[in-house]
Amino acid sequence: MFQFLLYKLGYFLATRLSLKSSYRLAKILSTAQYFFSRTDRNTVKNNLKAIFPDKSDKEITKITKQVFINFGKYLADFLRFSKMDEKIIKSKVKVEGLQYVDEVLSQGKGIIAITAHLGNWELAGITMGLLGYKIMGVVLAHSDSNVDRFFNNQRMINNLEVCTLGRAAYFCLAALKENKMIALVADRDFTEHSVVIDFLNKKAMLPKGPATFHLKTGAPIIGGFLVRLPDDSFKFTFEKPFIFKLSGEKEKDIEAITQQYAQTIEKYIRQYPEQWYMFRKFWIG
């Protein structure tokens, strides 16, 4: 309940302050979190050191602090979704590669859109909903039912459908059959259905979902990443649809598909490490 009350307080402040003031407050609170949460700070540092073994401790520390600040801004944006409309989206978010989405949807098989815990993936879903696309996001259920309802209400304000991870298979297959987009955050596995691949210099477990849905339905997989720019506007980039060479062996193909699109996720994490929000130990071993 305490956590729910904190989010409600955050919502109250974020929706009454200007965006600039919301970001200012988010920076103050996230900087405090950086200094007081030693466990999270060290975890982020260790993750970054694994990705950038040649960077100095000073460089890693600088990026780590920025991770916390950007995450604070991400939360401020999330809490302000009720203030979003198509006009604001078009002024704040520059979308590139939308033609790939339209081309894929013209095939009638739906789209499996993969992204990462990078930039503002929640805003990416809202953006597509406000632009008129039928999209469903797969989300992790929160342990507190009040927080869970609050989060999902924020997501559904602007035409984004959601389904929880435990029930995702049925709803995702139904959505693809209706030629909708399904949005999957594919850089961390929250289930026991994972595949081990090489990711950012080490072995990691990534979810099988995107590859499994592709093999079952033939729906194309496309990468979409929304990142924050220095002026606090956003760039939302869709990559070309992936083309896979399949062997016909299910498990082998799942691994190969996952490994292929993981390389694109890697590219964005390396380019925007200060916007990759991974506050838990990530790799195997």
CSV table of C-alpha atoms in Angstrom, one decimal:
chain,number,residue,atom,x,y,z
A,1,MET,CA,0.0,0.0,0.0
A,2,PHE,CA,2.9,2.4,0.8
A,3,GLN,CA,4.3,2.0,-2.7
A,4,PHE,CA,0.8,2.7,-4.2
A,5,LEU,CA,0.5,5.9,-2.2
A,6,LEU,CA,3.9,7.0,-3.4
A,7,TYR,CA,2.8,6.5,-7.0
A,8,LYS,CA,-0.4,8.4,-6.3
A,9,LEU,CA,1.6,11.2,-4.8
A,10,GLY,CA,3.9,11.2,-7.8
A,11,TYR,CA,0.9,11.3,-10.1
A,12,PHE,CA,-0.6,14.2,-8.2
A,13,LEU,CA,2.6,16.2,-8.5
A,14,ALA,CA,3.4,15.3,-12.1
A,15,THR,CA,0.0,16.2,-13.4
A,16,ARG,CA,-0.1,19.6,-11.6
A,17,LEU,CA,3.5,20.7,-12.2
A,18,SER,CA,4.8,21.8,-15.6
A,19,LEU,CA,6.8,19.3,-17.5
A,20,LYS,CA,10.0,21.3,-16.8
A,21,SER,CA,9.2,21.3,-13.1
A,22,SER,CA,8.3,17.6,-13.1
A,23,TYR,CA,11.7,16.8,-14.7
A,24,ARG,CA,13.5,19.0,-12.1
A,25,LEU,CA,11.8,17.2,-9.2
A,26,ALA,CA,12.5,13.8,-10.9
A,27,LYS,CA,16.2,14.7,-11.1
A,28,ILE,CA,16.4,15.7,-7.5
A,29,LEU,CA,14.7,12.5,-6.3
A,30,SER,CA,16.6,10.2,-8.7
A,31,THR,CA,19.9,11.7,-7.7
A,32,ALA,CA,19.1,11.0,-4.1
A,33,GLN,CA,18.2,7.5,-5.0
A,34,TYR,CA,21.6,7.1,-6.7
A,35,PHE,CA,23.4,8.2,-3.6
A,36,PHE,CA,21.3,6.3,-1.0
A,37,SER,CA,20.6,3.0,-2.9
A,38,ARG,CA,24.0,1.4,-2.8
A,39,THR,CA,22.8,-1.9,-4.1
A,40,ASP,CA,21.1,-0.5,-7.2
A,41,ARG,CA,24.0,1.8,-7.9
A,42,ASN,CA,26.6,-1.0,-7.7
A,43,THR,CA,24.4,-3.3,-9.8
A,44,VAL,CA,24.1,-0.7,-12.6
A,45,LYS,CA,27.9,0.0,-12.4
A,46,ASN,CA,28.7,-3.7,-12.7
A,47,ASN,CA,26.4,-4.1,-15.7
A,48,LEU,CA,28.0,-1.2,-17.4
A,49,LYS,CA,31.5,-2.5,-16.7
A,50,ALA,CA,30.6,-5.8,-18.3
A,51,ILE,CA,29.4,-3.9,-21.5
A,52,PHE,CA,32.3,-1.4,-21.5
A,53,PRO,CA,35.4,-3.1,-19.9
A,54,ASP,CA,37.7,-0.5,-21.4
A,55,LYS,CA,35.9,2.5,-19.8
A,56,SER,CA,37.4,4.1,-16.7
A,57,ASP,CA,35.7,4.0,-13.3
A,58,LYS,CA,35.1,7.7,-13.7
A,59,GLU,CA,33.3,7.2,-17.0
A,60,ILE,CA,31.2,4.3,-15.6
A,61,THR,CA,30.2,6.4,-12.6
A,62,LYS,CA,29.1,9.3,-14.8
A,63,ILE,CA,27.0,7.0,-16.9
A,64,THR,CA,25.5,5.3,-13.8
A,65,LYS,CA,24.4,8.5,-12.3
A,66,GLN,CA,22.8,9.5,-15.6
A,67,VAL,CA,20.9,6.2,-15.7
A,68,PHE,CA,19.2,7.1,-12.4
A,69,ILE,CA,18.3,10.6,-13.7
A,70,ASN,CA,16.9,9.4,-17.0
A,71,PHE,CA,14.9,6.7,-15.2
A,72,GLY,CA,13.4,9.5,-13.0
A,73,LYS,CA,12.4,11.4,-16.1
A,74,TYR,CA,11.0,8.2,-17.6
A,75,LEU,CA,8.7,7.9,-14.5
A,76,ALA,CA,7.7,11.5,-14.7
A,77,ASP,CA,6.6,11.0,-18.3
A,78,PHE,CA,4.7,7.9,-17.3
A,79,LEU,CA,2.9,9.7,-14.6
A,80,ARG,CA,1.9,12.4,-17.1
A,81,PHE,CA,0.3,10.2,-19.7
A,82,SER,CA,-3.1,11.6,-19.1
A,83,LYS,CA,-1.8,14.9,-20.5
A,84,MET,CA,-0.7,13.3,-23.7
A,85,ASP,CA,-2.6,13.8,-27.0
A,86,GLU,CA,-1.8,13.4,-30.7
A,87,LYS,CA,-0.7,17.0,-31.0
A,88,ILE,CA,1.8,16.7,-28.1
A,89,ILE,CA,3.1,13.4,-29.4
A,90,LYS,CA,3.8,14.9,-32.9
A,91,SER,CA,5.6,17.8,-31.4
A,92,LYS,CA,7.7,15.8,-28.9
A,93,VAL,CA,8.4,12.5,-30.7
A,94,LYS,CA,10.1,12.2,-34.0
A,95,VAL,CA,9.1,8.9,-35.6
A,96,GLU,CA,11.5,7.3,-38.1
A,97,GLY,CA,10.9,4.1,-40.1
A,98,LEU,CA,7.1,4.1,-39.8
A,99,GLN,CA,6.9,3.0,-43.4
A,100,TYR,CA,8.3,-0.4,-42.3
A,101,VAL,CA,5.3,-0.8,-39.9
A,102,ASP,CA,2.8,0.0,-42.6
A,103,GLU,CA,4.5,-2.3,-45.1
A,104,VAL,CA,4.4,-5.2,-42.6
A,105,LEU,CA,0.8,-4.5,-41.6
A,106,SER,CA,-0.2,-4.7,-45.3
A,107,GLN,CA,0.7,-8.4,-45.2
A,108,GLY,CA,-2.2,-9.0,-42.7
A,109,LYS,CA,-0.2,-11.1,-40.2
A,110,GLY,CA,0.3,-8.5,-37.5
A,111,ILE,CA,3.6,-7.3,-36.1
A,112,ILE,CA,5.8,-8.6,-33.3
A,113,ALA,CA,7.5,-5.3,-32.2
A,114,ILE,CA,10.5,-5.9,-29.9
A,115,THR,CA,12.1,-3.3,-27.8
A,116,ALA,CA,14.2,-3.0,-24.6
A,117,HIS,CA,14.1,-1.4,-21.1
A,118,LEU,CA,15.6,1.6,-22.8
A,119,GLY,CA,14.7,5.2,-23.2
A,120,ASN,CA,10.9,5.2,-22.8
A,121,TRP,CA,9.3,2.0,-24.1
A,122,GLU,CA,6.0,2.9,-22.4
A,123,LEU,CA,5.8,6.1,-24.3
A,124,ALA,CA,6.5,4.2,-27.5
A,125,GLY,CA,3.3,2.2,-27.0
A,126,ILE,CA,1.3,5.3,-26.2
A,127,THR,CA,2.7,7.0,-29.3
A,128,MET,CA,1.5,4.2,-31.6
A,129,GLY,CA,-1.9,4.2,-30.0
A,130,LEU,CA,-2.3,7.9,-30.4
A,131,LEU,CA,-1.2,7.7,-34.0
A,132,GLY,CA,-4.1,5.3,-34.7
A,133,TYR,CA,-2.3,1.9,-34.7
A,134,LYS,CA,-3.9,-1.1,-33.0
A,135,ILE,CA,-1.3,-2.2,-30.4
A,136,MET,CA,-1.2,-4.4,-27.4
A,137,GLY,CA,1.6,-4.4,-24.9
A,138,VAL,CA,2.6,-7.4,-22.8
A,139,VAL,CA,3.3,-6.2,-19.2
A,140,LEU,CA,4.6,-7.7,-16.0
A,141,ALA,CA,2.0,-7.9,-13.2
A,142,HIS,CA,2.9,-6.0,-10.1
A,143,SER,CA,2.7,-7.8,-6.8
A,144,ASP,CA,0.5,-5.0,-5.4
A,145,SER,CA,-2.8,-5.2,-7.1
A,146,ASN,CA,-3.4,-1.4,-6.5
A,147,VAL,CA,-0.1,-0.5,-8.2
A,148,ASP,CA,-0.9,-3.0,-11.0
A,149,ARG,CA,-4.3,-1.3,-11.7
A,150,PHE,CA,-2.7,2.1,-11.5
A,151,PHE,CA,0.0,1.2,-14.0
A,152,ASN,CA,-2.3,-0.4,-16.5
A,153,ASN,CA,-4.8,2.5,-16.3
A,154,GLN,CA,-1.9,4.8,-17.2
A,155,ARG,CA,-1.0,2.6,-20.2
A,156,MET,CA,-4.6,2.3,-21.4
A,157,ILE,CA,-5.4,6.0,-21.3
A,158,ASN,CA,-4.3,6.5,-25.0
A,159,ASN,CA,-5.5,3.5,-26.9
A,160,LEU,CA,-2.9,1.0,-25.8
A,161,GLU,CA,-4.3,-2.5,-24.9
A,162,VAL,CA,-2.4,-4.5,-22.3
A,163,CYS,CA,-2.2,-8.1,-21.2
A,164,THR,CA,-0.2,-9.6,-18.3
A,165,LEU,CA,2.7,-11.9,-18.9
A,166,GLY,CA,1.1,-15.0,-17.5
A,167,ARG,CA,-1.8,-14.8,-20.0
A,168,ALA,CA,0.1,-13.4,-22.9
A,169,ALA,CA,0.2,-16.3,-25.3
A,170,TYR,CA,-3.5,-16.5,-25.9
A,171,PHE,CA,-4.0,-12.7,-26.2
A,172,CYS,CA,-0.9,-12.2,-28.4
A,173,LEU,CA,-1.9,-14.9,-30.9
A,174,ALA,CA,-5.4,-13.4,-31.0
A,175,ALA,CA,-4.0,-9.9,-31.6
A,176,LEU,CA,-1.8,-11.1,-34.4
A,177,LYS,CA,-4.7,-12.8,-36.0
A,178,GLU,CA,-6.5,-9.5,-36.0
A,179,ASN,CA,-3.4,-7.8,-37.7
A,180,LYS,CA,-2.5,-5.8,-34.6
A,181,MET,CA,0.9,-5.0,-33.2
A,182,ILE,CA,2.1,-6.8,-30.1
A,183,ALA,CA,4.8,-5.0,-28.2
A,184,LEU,CA,7.3,-7.1,-26.3
A,185,VAL,CA,10.2,-5.9,-24.1
A,186,ALA,CA,12.8,-8.5,-25.2
A,187,ASP,CA,15.9,-7.7,-23.2
A,188,ARG,CA,15.0,-9.5,-20.0
A,189,ASP,CA,13.2,-12.8,-19.2
A,190,PHE,CA,10.6,-12.8,-16.4
A,191,THR,CA,9.5,-16.4,-17.0
A,192,GLU,CA,11.1,-19.8,-17.1
A,193,HIS,CA,10.7,-19.9,-20.8
A,194,SER,CA,14.0,-18.4,-21.8
A,195,VAL,CA,16.8,-19.1,-24.3
A,196,VAL,CA,20.5,-18.6,-23.5
A,197,ILE,CA,22.4,-16.5,-26.0
A,198,ASP,CA,25.5,-14.3,-26.3
A,199,PHE,CA,24.4,-10.8,-25.3
A,200,LEU,CA,26.6,-7.8,-24.5
A,201,ASN,CA,29.8,-9.8,-24.1
A,202,LYS,CA,28.3,-12.5,-21.8
A,203,LYS,CA,25.7,-15.3,-21.7
A,204,ALA,CA,22.2,-14.1,-20.9
A,205,MET,CA,18.7,-15.5,-20.7
A,206,LEU,CA,16.3,-13.7,-23.1
A,207,PRO,CA,12.6,-14.5,-23.5
A,208,LYS,CA,11.5,-17.1,-26.2
A,209,GLY,CA,8.2,-15.2,-26.8
A,210,PRO,CA,9.1,-13.2,-29.9
A,211,ALA,CA,10.7,-16.1,-31.7
A,212,THR,CA,7.9,-18.5,-30.7
A,213,PHE,CA,5.2,-16.2,-31.9
A,214,HIS,CA,7.1,-15.7,-35.2
A,215,LEU,CA,7.4,-19.4,-35.8
A,216,LYS,CA,3.8,-20.1,-34.9
A,217,THR,CA,2.2,-17.3,-36.9
A,218,GLY,CA,4.7,-16.0,-39.5
A,219,ALA,CA,4.2,-12.5,-38.2
A,220,PRO,CA,7.3,-10.4,-38.9
A,221,ILE,CA,9.5,-9.2,-36.1
A,222,ILE,CA,10.5,-5.5,-36.2
A,223,GLY,CA,12.6,-3.5,-33.7
A,224,GLY,CA,11.3,-0.2,-32.3
A,225,PHE,CA,13.3,2.0,-29.9
A,226,LEU,CA,12.2,5.3,-28.4
A,227,VAL,CA,15.1,7.3,-26.9
A,228,ARG,CA,15.4,10.6,-25.1
A,229,LEU,CA,17.4,13.4,-26.9
A,230,PRO,CA,19.4,16.1,-25.0
A,231,ASP,CA,16.6,18.6,-25.3
A,232,ASP,CA,14.1,16.1,-23.7
A,233,SER,CA,12.3,15.4,-27.0
A,234,PHE,CA,12.3,11.9,-28.3
A,235,LYS,CA,13.4,9.9,-31.3
A,236,PHE,CA,11.4,6.8,-32.1
A,237,THR,CA,13.1,4.5,-34.6
A,238,PHE,CA,11.7,1.4,-36.3
A,239,GLU,CA,14.2,-0.9,-37.9
A,240,LYS,CA,13.7,-2.9,-41.1
A,241,PRO,CA,11.8,-6.2,-40.4
A,242,PHE,CA,14.1,-9.0,-39.6
A,243,ILE,CA,14.7,-11.8,-42.2
A,244,PHE,CA,15.5,-15.1,-40.7
A,245,LYS,CA,16.9,-18.3,-42.3
A,246,LEU,CA,15.1,-21.1,-40.6
A,247,SER,CA,16.3,-24.7,-40.3
A,248,GLY,CA,13.0,-26.3,-39.4
A,249,GLU,CA,14.3,-27.3,-35.9
A,250,LYS,CA,12.2,-25.4,-33.5
A,251,GLU,CA,14.6,-24.9,-30.6
A,252,LYS,CA,17.5,-24.2,-32.9
A,253,ASP,CA,15.5,-21.6,-34.8
A,254,ILE,CA,14.3,-20.0,-31.6
A,255,GLU,CA,17.9,-19.5,-30.5
A,256,ALA,CA,19.0,-18.2,-33.9
A,257,ILE,CA,16.1,-15.7,-34.2
A,258,THR,CA,16.7,-14.4,-30.7
A,259,GLN,CA,20.4,-14.1,-31.3
A,260,GLN,CA,19.8,-12.1,-34.5
A,261,TYR,CA,17.4,-9.5,-33.1
A,262,ALA,CA,19.4,-9.3,-29.8
A,263,GLN,CA,22.2,-7.8,-31.9
A,264,THR,CA,20.0,-4.8,-32.7
A,265,ILE,CA,19.1,-4.4,-29.0
A,266,GLU,CA,22.8,-4.5,-28.3
A,267,LYS,CA,23.4,-1.7,-30.8
A,268,TYR,CA,20.9,0.6,-29.0
A,269,ILE,CA,22.2,-0.2,-25.5
A,270,ARG,CA,25.8,0.5,-26.5
A,271,GLN,CA,24.7,3.8,-28.2
A,272,TYR,CA,22.5,4.9,-25.2
A,273,PRO,CA,23.9,3.1,-22.1
A,274,GLU,CA,22.7,6.0,-19.9
A,275,GLN,CA,19.1,5.1,-20.9
A,276,TRP,CA,19.3,1.3,-20.3
A,277,TYR,CA,17.4,0.7,-17.0
A,278,MET,CA,18.7,-2.6,-15.7
A,279,PHE,CA,18.8,-2.5,-11.9
A,280,ARG,CA,19.3,-6.2,-11.4
A,281,LYS,CA,22.1,-8.5,-12.0
A,282,PHE,CA,21.7,-9.4,-15.7
A,283,TRP,CA,24.1,-12.1,-16.9
A,284,ILE,CA,24.4,-15.8,-16.1
A,285,GLY,CA,27.2,-16.6,-13.6
